[in-house]
Amino acid sequence: MERKGDYPNQSISLPIHIENQSNSQFYGTLSLSNGIELPCVIFVTRIETESDWLDIAIPQASFEKIFPYKYPLTYELNPWLNKIDEIYTRLAETIFANSPFDLAMIGEEITGYTNQEEITVKIVKNFTCILPNHLQRQLGLEGEGKELSNKLRMFEQTYSE
């Protein structure tokens, strides 16, 4: 196994087989349009009777090395976060085209905050969410937000909690 920086560089075969009651971890990189690569950790989690989760996390220390990072991690203090959101949005579109999901959320420490059964319009306004058509209808949000591919719509955070 080769190493790139602090992360192992090993290819995985797709599709990934998810076992019942499992948590798999993978390492990778996300490439920005300017050639900068950010390390990431990918977690695939399955819990019986709950949603499957795909988490793609970028260590904050990586942001601190590359961008003028200011905490708290808000768009107002860190406008470069918009570039990161664009990467996550493209990833969501690609994933959805191959494996449709019920809900995608973008943000710091967002894992497990809600799921497709418990999400509300208030949550959609507090976080950046990507919703498939059926969830847009369920929440009465058809035609709102930014149109993406595959009838997905992105609803960007409108205010901070």
JSON list of N, CA, C and O in Angstrom, two decimals, residues 107-151:
[
{"chain": "A", "resi": 107, "resn": "GLY", "atom": "N", "xyz": [-22.11, 20.23, 5.80]},
{"chain": "A", "resi": 107, "resn": "GLY", "atom": "CA", "xyz": [-21.82, 21.12, 6.91]},
{"chain": "A", "resi": 107, "resn": "GLY", "atom": "C", "xyz": [-20.89, 20.48, 7.93]},
{"chain": "A", "resi": 107, "resn": "GLY", "atom": "O", "xyz": [-20.62, 19.28, 7.90]},
{"chain": "A", "resi": 108, "resn": "GLU", "atom": "N", "xyz": [-20.44, 21.31, 8.83]},
{"chain": "A", "resi": 108, "resn": "GLU", "atom": "CA", "xyz": [-19.54, 20.87, 9.89]},
{"chain": "A", "resi": 108, "resn": "GLU", "atom": "C", "xyz": [-20.32, 20.05, 10.92]},
{"chain": "A", "resi": 108, "resn": "GLU", "atom": "O", "xyz": [-21.38, 20.47, 11.39]},
{"chain": "A", "resi": 109, "resn": "GLU", "atom": "N", "xyz": [-19.79, 18.89, 11.26]},
{"chain": "A", "resi": 109, "resn": "GLU", "atom": "CA", "xyz": [-20.39, 18.02, 12.28]},
{"chain": "A", "resi": 109, "resn": "GLU", "atom": "C", "xyz": [-21.87, 17.75, 12.03]},
{"chain": "A", "resi": 109, "resn": "GLU", "atom": "O", "xyz": [-22.69, 17.80, 12.94]},
{"chain": "A", "resi": 110, "resn": "ILE", "atom": "N", "xyz": [-22.22, 17.45, 10.79]},
{"chain": "A", "resi": 110, "resn": "ILE", "atom": "CA", "xyz": [-23.62, 17.29, 10.39]},
{"chain": "A", "resi": 110, "resn": "ILE", "atom": "C", "xyz": [-24.12, 15.85, 10.54]},
{"chain": "A", "resi": 110, "resn": "ILE", "atom": "O", "xyz": [-25.33, 15.61, 10.59]},
{"chain": "A", "resi": 111, "resn": "THR", "atom": "N", "xyz": [-23.22, 14.90, 10.66]},
{"chain": "A", "resi": 111, "resn": "THR", "atom": "CA", "xyz": [-23.58, 13.49, 10.69]},
{"chain": "A", "resi": 111, "resn": "THR", "atom": "C", "xyz": [-24.61, 13.20, 11.77]},
{"chain": "A", "resi": 111, "resn": "THR", "atom": "O", "xyz": [-24.43, 13.57, 12.92]},
{"chain": "A", "resi": 112, "resn": "GLY", "atom": "N", "xyz": [-25.69, 12.55, 11.38]},
{"chain": "A", "resi": 112, "resn": "GLY", "atom": "CA", "xyz": [-26.70, 12.10, 12.33]},
{"chain": "A", "resi": 112, "resn": "GLY", "atom": "C", "xyz": [-27.63, 13.19, 12.84]},
{"chain": "A", "resi": 112, "resn": "GLY", "atom": "O", "xyz": [-28.47, 12.93, 13.70]},
{"chain": "A", "resi": 113, "resn": "TYR", "atom": "N", "xyz": [-27.53, 14.41, 12.31]},
{"chain": "A", "resi": 113, "resn": "TYR", "atom": "CA", "xyz": [-28.37, 15.50, 12.81]},
{"chain": "A", "resi": 113, "resn": "TYR", "atom": "C", "xyz": [-29.85, 15.21, 12.57]},
{"chain": "A", "resi": 113, "resn": "TYR", "atom": "O", "xyz": [-30.69, 15.48, 13.42]},
{"chain": "A", "resi": 114, "resn": "THR", "atom": "N", "xyz": [-30.17, 14.68, 11.41]},
{"chain": "A", "resi": 114, "resn": "THR", "atom": "CA", "xyz": [-31.55, 14.32, 11.07]},
{"chain": "A", "resi": 114, "resn": "THR", "atom": "C", "xyz": [-31.53, 13.24, 10.01]},
{"chain": "A", "resi": 114, "resn": "THR", "atom": "O", "xyz": [-30.46, 12.83, 9.56]},
{"chain": "A", "resi": 115, "resn": "ASN", "atom": "N", "xyz": [-32.70, 12.79, 9.61]},
{"chain": "A", "resi": 115, "resn": "ASN", "atom": "CA", "xyz": [-32.81, 11.84, 8.51]},
{"chain": "A", "resi": 115, "resn": "ASN", "atom": "C", "xyz": [-34.02, 12.21, 7.67]},
{"chain": "A", "resi": 115, "resn": "ASN", "atom": "O", "xyz": [-34.73, 13.16, 7.99]},
{"chain": "A", "resi": 116, "resn": "GLN", "atom": "N", "xyz": [-34.25, 11.46, 6.61]},
{"chain": "A", "resi": 116, "resn": "GLN", "atom": "CA", "xyz": [-35.31, 11.81, 5.67]},
{"chain": "A", "resi": 116, "resn": "GLN", "atom": "C", "xyz": [-36.70, 11.71, 6.28]},
{"chain": "A", "resi": 116, "resn": "GLN", "atom": "O", "xyz": [-37.64, 12.35, 5.81]},
{"chain": "A", "resi": 117, "resn": "GLU", "atom": "N", "xyz": [-36.86, 10.97, 7.36]},
{"chain": "A", "resi": 117, "resn": "GLU", "atom": "CA", "xyz": [-38.17, 10.85, 8.00]},
{"chain": "A", "resi": 117, "resn": "GLU", "atom": "C", "xyz": [-38.44, 11.98, 8.99]},
{"chain": "A", "resi": 117, "resn": "GLU", "atom": "O", "xyz": [-39.59, 12.31, 9.25]},
{"chain": "A", "resi": 118, "resn": "GLU", "atom": "N", "xyz": [-37.38, 12.57, 9.54]},
{"chain": "A", "resi": 118, "resn": "GLU", "atom": "CA", "xyz": [-37.55, 13.58, 10.59]},
{"chain": "A", "resi": 118, "resn": "GLU", "atom": "C", "xyz": [-37.23, 15.00, 10.13]},
{"chain": "A", "resi": 118, "resn": "GLU", "atom": "O", "xyz": [-37.46, 15.95, 10.87]},
{"chain": "A", "resi": 119, "resn": "ILE", "atom": "N", "xyz": [-36.71, 15.16, 8.92]},
{"chain": "A", "resi": 119, "resn": "ILE", "atom": "CA", "xyz": [-36.31, 16.49, 8.46]},
{"chain": "A", "resi": 119, "resn": "ILE", "atom": "C", "xyz": [-37.52, 17.40, 8.34]},
{"chain": "A", "resi": 119, "resn": "ILE", "atom": "O", "xyz": [-38.62, 16.96, 8.03]},
{"chain": "A", "resi": 120, "resn": "THR", "atom": "N", "xyz": [-37.31, 18.68, 8.64]},
{"chain": "A", "resi": 120, "resn": "THR", "atom": "CA", "xyz": [-38.36, 19.69, 8.55]},
{"chain": "A", "resi": 120, "resn": "THR", "atom": "C", "xyz": [-37.87, 20.84, 7.66]},
{"chain": "A", "resi": 120, "resn": "THR", "atom": "O", "xyz": [-36.67, 20.94, 7.38]},
{"chain": "A", "resi": 121, "resn": "VAL", "atom": "N", "xyz": [-38.79, 21.71, 7.28]},
{"chain": "A", "resi": 121, "resn": "VAL", "atom": "CA", "xyz": [-38.41, 22.88, 6.49]},
{"chain": "A", "resi": 121, "resn": "VAL", "atom": "C", "xyz": [-37.44, 23.75, 7.29]},
{"chain": "A", "resi": 121, "resn": "VAL", "atom": "O", "xyz": [-36.48, 24.31, 6.74]},
{"chain": "A", "resi": 122, "resn": "LYS", "atom": "N", "xyz": [-37.62, 23.85, 8.60]},
{"chain": "A", "resi": 122, "resn": "LYS", "atom": "CA", "xyz": [-36.71, 24.64, 9.44]},
{"chain": "A", "resi": 122, "resn": "LYS", "atom": "C", "xyz": [-35.28, 24.10, 9.35]},
{"chain": "A", "resi": 122, "resn": "LYS", "atom": "O", "xyz": [-34.33, 24.86, 9.24]},
{"chain": "A", "resi": 123, "resn": "ILE", "atom": "N", "xyz": [-35.14, 22.79, 9.39]},
{"chain": "A", "resi": 123, "resn": "ILE", "atom": "CA", "xyz": [-33.80, 22.18, 9.27]},
{"chain": "A", "resi": 123, "resn": "ILE", "atom": "C", "xyz": [-33.21, 22.49, 7.90]},
{"chain": "A", "resi": 123, "resn": "ILE", "atom": "O", "xyz": [-32.03, 22.84, 7.79]},
{"chain": "A", "resi": 124, "resn": "VAL", "atom": "N", "xyz": [-34.03, 22.39, 6.85]},
{"chain": "A", "resi": 124, "resn": "VAL", "atom": "CA", "xyz": [-33.55, 22.70, 5.49]},
{"chain": "A", "resi": 124, "resn": "VAL", "atom": "C", "xyz": [-33.03, 24.13, 5.43]},
{"chain": "A", "resi": 124, "resn": "VAL", "atom": "O", "xyz": [-32.03, 24.41, 4.77]},
{"chain": "A", "resi": 125, "resn": "LYS", "atom": "N", "xyz": [-33.67, 25.06, 6.13]},
{"chain": "A", "resi": 125, "resn": "LYS", "atom": "CA", "xyz": [-33.24, 26.46, 6.11]},
{"chain": "A", "resi": 125, "resn": "LYS", "atom": "C", "xyz": [-32.00, 26.71, 6.98]},
{"chain": "A", "resi": 125, "resn": "LYS", "atom": "O", "xyz": [-31.28, 27.67, 6.77]},
{"chain": "A", "resi": 126, "resn": "ASN", "atom": "N", "xyz": [-31.74, 25.83, 7.95]},
{"chain": "A", "resi": 126, "resn": "ASN", "atom": "CA", "xyz": [-30.60, 25.99, 8.85]},
{"chain": "A", "resi": 126, "resn": "ASN", "atom": "C", "xyz": [-29.31, 25.35, 8.33]},
{"chain": "A", "resi": 126, "resn": "ASN", "atom": "O", "xyz": [-28.24, 25.64, 8.84]},
{"chain": "A", "resi": 127, "resn": "PHE", "atom": "N", "xyz": [-29.45, 24.46, 7.37]},
{"chain": "A", "resi": 127, "resn": "PHE", "atom": "CA", "xyz": [-28.29, 23.72, 6.87]},
{"chain": "A", "resi": 127, "resn": "PHE", "atom": "C", "xyz": [-28.35, 23.67, 5.36]},
{"chain": "A", "resi": 127, "resn": "PHE", "atom": "O", "xyz": [-29.38, 23.93, 4.76]},
{"chain": "A", "resi": 128, "resn": "THR", "atom": "N", "xyz": [-27.24, 23.32, 4.74]},
{"chain": "A", "resi": 128, "resn": "THR", "atom": "CA", "xyz": [-27.24, 23.12, 3.30]},
{"chain": "A", "resi": 128, "resn": "THR", "atom": "C", "xyz": [-27.66, 21.69, 3.04]},
{"chain": "A", "resi": 128, "resn": "THR", "atom": "O", "xyz": [-27.00, 20.75, 3.50]},
{"chain": "A", "resi": 129, "resn": "CYS", "atom": "N", "xyz": [-28.78, 21.52, 2.33]},
{"chain": "A", "resi": 129, "resn": "CYS", "atom": "CA", "xyz": [-29.35, 20.21, 2.08]},
{"chain": "A", "resi": 129, "resn": "CYS", "atom": "C", "xyz": [-29.55, 19.99, 0.58]},
{"chain": "A", "resi": 129, "resn": "CYS", "atom": "O", "xyz": [-29.86, 20.94, -0.15]},
{"chain": "A", "resi": 130, "resn": "ILE", "atom": "N", "xyz": [-29.39, 18.75, 0.16]},
{"chain": "A", "resi": 130, "resn": "ILE", "atom": "CA", "xyz": [-29.69, 18.36, -1.22]},
{"chain": "A", "resi": 130, "resn": "ILE", "atom": "C", "xyz": [-30.79, 17.32, -1.13]},
{"chain": "A", "resi": 130, "resn": "ILE", "atom": "O", "xyz": [-30.64, 16.28, -0.48]},
{"chain": "A", "resi": 131, "resn": "LEU", "atom": "N", "xyz": [-31.93, 17.66, -1.76]},
{"chain": "A", "resi": 131, "resn": "LEU", "atom": "CA", "xyz": [-33.12, 16.83, -1.63]},
{"chain": "A", "resi": 131, "resn": "LEU", "atom": "C", "xyz": [-33.53, 16.24, -2.97]},
{"chain": "A", "resi": 131, "resn": "LEU", "atom": "O", "xyz": [-33.61, 16.95, -3.96]},
{"chain": "A", "resi": 132, "resn": "PRO", "atom": "N", "xyz": [-33.84, 14.94, -2.99]},
{"chain": "A", "resi": 132, "resn": "PRO", "atom": "CA", "xyz": [-34.43, 14.35, -4.19]},
{"chain": "A", "resi": 132, "resn": "PRO", "atom": "C", "xyz": [-35.89, 14.79, -4.32]},
{"chain": "A", "resi": 132, "resn": "PRO", "atom": "O", "xyz": [-36.48, 15.34, -3.38]},
{"chain": "A", "resi": 133, "resn": "ASN", "atom": "N", "xyz": [-36.46, 14.53, -5.47]},
{"chain": "A", "resi": 133, "resn": "ASN", "atom": "CA", "xyz": [-37.80, 14.99, -5.80]},
{"chain": "A", "resi": 133, "resn": "ASN", "atom": "C", "xyz": [-38.85, 14.61, -4.76]},
{"chain": "A", "resi": 133, "resn": "ASN", "atom": "O", "xyz": [-39.67, 15.44, -4.36]},
{"chain": "A", "resi": 134, "resn": "HIS", "atom": "N", "xyz": [-38.85, 13.36, -4.30]},
{"chain": "A", "resi": 134, "resn": "HIS", "atom": "CA", "xyz": [-39.89, 12.93, -3.36]},
{"chain": "A", "resi": 134, "resn": "HIS", "atom": "C", "xyz": [-39.83, 13.68, -2.03]},
{"chain": "A", "resi": 134, "resn": "HIS", "atom": "O", "xyz": [-40.85, 13.98, -1.44]},
{"chain": "A", "resi": 135, "resn": "LEU", "atom": "N", "xyz": [-38.64, 14.03, -1.57]},
{"chain": "A", "resi": 135, "resn": "LEU", "atom": "CA", "xyz": [-38.52, 14.77, -0.31]},
{"chain": "A", "resi": 135, "resn": "LEU", "atom": "C", "xyz": [-38.89, 16.24, -0.50]},
{"chain": "A", "resi": 135, "resn": "LEU", "atom": "O", "xyz": [-39.45, 16.87, 0.40]},
{"chain": "A", "resi": 136, "resn": "GLN", "atom": "N", "xyz": [-38.61, 16.78, -1.70]},
{"chain": "A", "resi": 136, "resn": "GLN", "atom": "CA", "xyz": [-39.06, 18.15, -2.00]},
{"chain": "A", "resi": 136, "resn": "GLN", "atom": "C", "xyz": [-40.58, 18.21, -1.90]},
{"chain": "A", "resi": 136, "resn": "GLN", "atom": "O", "xyz": [-41.13, 19.14, -1.30]},
{"chain": "A", "resi": 137, "resn": "ARG", "atom": "N", "xyz": [-41.26, 17.23, -2.50]},
{"chain": "A", "resi": 137, "resn": "ARG", "atom": "CA", "xyz": [-42.73, 17.18, -2.45]},
{"chain": "A", "resi": 137, "resn": "ARG", "atom": "C", "xyz": [-43.22, 17.03, -1.02]},
{"chain": "A", "resi": 137, "resn": "ARG", "atom": "O", "xyz": [-44.15, 17.72, -0.58]},
{"chain": "A", "resi": 138, "resn": "GLN", "atom": "N", "xyz": [-42.61, 16.12, -0.28]},
{"chain": "A", "resi": 138, "resn": "GLN", "atom": "CA", "xyz": [-43.02, 15.85, 1.11]},
{"chain": "A", "resi": 138, "resn": "GLN", "atom": "C", "xyz": [-42.96, 17.11, 1.96]},
{"chain": "A", "resi": 138, "resn": "GLN", "atom": "O", "xyz": [-43.82, 17.33, 2.81]},
{"chain": "A", "resi": 139, "resn": "LEU", "atom": "N", "xyz": [-41.95, 17.96, 1.72]},
{"chain": "A", "resi": 139, "resn": "LEU", "atom": "CA", "xyz": [-41.76, 19.18, 2.51]},
{"chain": "A", "resi": 139, "resn": "LEU", "atom": "C", "xyz": [-42.42, 20.40, 1.88]},
{"chain": "A", "resi": 139, "resn": "LEU", "atom": "O", "xyz": [-42.34, 21.50, 2.43]},
{"chain": "A", "resi": 140, "resn": "GLY", "atom": "N", "xyz": [-43.05, 20.23, 0.72]},
{"chain": "A", "resi": 140, "resn": "GLY", "atom": "CA", "xyz": [-43.68, 21.36, 0.05]},
{"chain": "A", "resi": 140, "resn": "GLY", "atom": "C", "xyz": [-42.68, 22.36, -0.51]},
{"chain": "A", "resi": 140, "resn": "GLY", "atom": "O", "xyz": [-42.93, 23.56, -0.54]},
{"chain": "A", "resi": 141, "resn": "LEU", "atom": "N", "xyz": [-41.53, 21.86, -0.98]},
{"chain": "A", "resi": 141, "resn": "LEU", "atom": "CA", "xyz": [-40.45, 22.73, -1.47]},
{"chain": "A", "resi": 141, "resn": "LEU", "atom": "C", "xyz": [-40.19, 22.57, -2.98]},
{"chain": "A", "resi": 141, "resn": "LEU", "atom": "O", "xyz": [-39.14, 22.98, -3.46]},
{"chain": "A", "resi": 142, "resn": "GLU", "atom": "N", "xyz": [-41.16, 22.01, -3.71]},
{"chain": "A", "resi": 142, "resn": "GLU", "atom": "CA", "xyz": [-40.96, 21.83, -5.15]},
{"chain": "A", "resi": 142, "resn": "GLU", "atom": "C", "xyz": [-40.70, 23.18, -5.81]},
{"chain": "A", "resi": 142, "resn": "GLU", "atom": "O", "xyz": [-41.34, 24.17, -5.48]},
{"chain": "A", "resi": 143, "resn": "GLY", "atom": "N", "xyz": [-39.73, 23.20, -6.72]},
{"chain": "A", "resi": 143, "resn": "GLY", "atom": "CA", "xyz": [-39.42, 24.42, -7.46]},
{"chain": "A", "resi": 143, "resn": "GLY", "atom": "C", "xyz": [-38.58, 25.43, -6.71]},
{"chain": "A", "resi": 143, "resn": "GLY", "atom": "O", "xyz": [-38.16, 26.43, -7.26]},
{"chain": "A", "resi": 144, "resn": "GLU", "atom": "N", "xyz": [-38.32, 25.20, -5.43]},
{"chain": "A", "resi": 144, "resn": "GLU", "atom": "CA", "xyz": [-37.47, 26.11, -4.66]},
{"chain": "A", "resi": 144, "resn": "GLU", "atom": "C", "xyz": [-36.04, 25.60, -4.66]},
{"chain": "A", "resi": 144, "resn": "GLU", "atom": "O", "xyz": [-35.76, 24.50, -5.11]},
{"chain": "A", "resi": 145, "resn": "GLY", "atom": "N", "xyz": [-35.13, 26.38, -4.17]},
{"chain": "A", "resi": 145, "resn": "GLY", "atom": "CA", "xyz": [-33.74, 25.98, -4.12]},
{"chain": "A", "resi": 145, "resn": "GLY", "atom": "C", "xyz": [-33.10, 26.01, -5.50]},
{"chain": "A", "resi": 145, "resn": "GLY", "atom": "O", "xyz": [-33.70, 26.42, -6.49]},
{"chain": "A", "resi": 146, "resn": "LYS", "atom": "N", "xyz": [-31.88, 25.55, -5.55]},
{"chain": "A", "resi": 146, "resn": "LYS", "atom": "CA", "xyz": [-31.10, 25.55, -6.79]},
{"chain": "A", "resi": 146, "resn": "LYS", "atom": "C", "xyz": [-31.25, 24.19, -7.47]},
{"chain": "A", "resi": 146, "resn": "LYS", "atom": "O", "xyz": [-31.01, 23.14, -6.86]},
{"chain": "A", "resi": 147, "resn": "GLU", "atom": "N", "xyz": [-31.61, 24.21, -8.75]},
{"chain": "A", "resi": 147, "resn": "GLU", "atom": "CA", "xyz": [-31.79, 22.97, -9.50]},
{"chain": "A", "resi": 147, "resn": "GLU", "atom": "C", "xyz": [-30.44, 22.34, -9.81]},
{"chain": "A", "resi": 147, "resn": "GLU", "atom": "O", "xyz": [-29.51, 23.01, -10.28]},
{"chain": "A", "resi": 148, "resn": "LEU", "atom": "N", "xyz": [-30.34, 21.04, -9.54]},
{"chain": "A", "resi": 148, "resn": "LEU", "atom": "CA", "xyz": [-29.16, 20.26, -9.86]},
{"chain": "A", "resi": 148, "resn": "LEU", "atom": "C", "xyz": [-29.58, 19.18, -10.86]},
{"chain": "A", "resi": 148, "resn": "LEU", "atom": "O", "xyz": [-30.72, 19.15, -11.31]},
{"chain": "A", "resi": 149, "resn": "SER", "atom": "N", "xyz": [-28.68, 18.28, -11.19]},
{"chain": "A", "resi": 149, "resn": "SER", "atom": "CA", "xyz": [-29.02, 17.19, -12.10]},
{"chain": "A", "resi": 149, "resn": "SER", "atom": "C", "xyz": [-29.94, 16.18, -11.41]},
{"chain": "A", "resi": 149, "resn": "SER", "atom": "O", "xyz": [-30.08, 16.18, -10.19]},
{"chain": "A", "resi": 150, "resn": "ASN", "atom": "N", "xyz": [-30.56, 15.33, -12.21]},
{"chain": "A", "resi": 150, "resn": "ASN", "atom": "CA", "xyz": [-31.40, 14.23, -11.71]},
{"chain": "A", "resi": 150, "resn": "ASN", "atom": "C", "xyz": [-32.55, 14.69, -10.82]},
{"chain": "A", "resi": 150, "resn": "ASN", "atom": "O", "xyz": [-32.93, 13.98, -9.89]},
{"chain": "A", "resi": 151, "resn": "LYS", "atom": "N", "xyz": [-33.07, 15.88, -11.07]},
{"chain": "A", "resi": 151, "resn": "LYS", "atom": "CA", "xyz": [-34.19, 16.46, -10.31]},
{"chain": "A", "resi": 151, "resn": "LYS", "atom": "C", "xyz": [-33.85, 16.72, -8.84]},
{"chain": "A", "resi": 151, "resn": "LYS", "atom": "O", "xyz": [-34.73, 16.88, -8.02]}
]
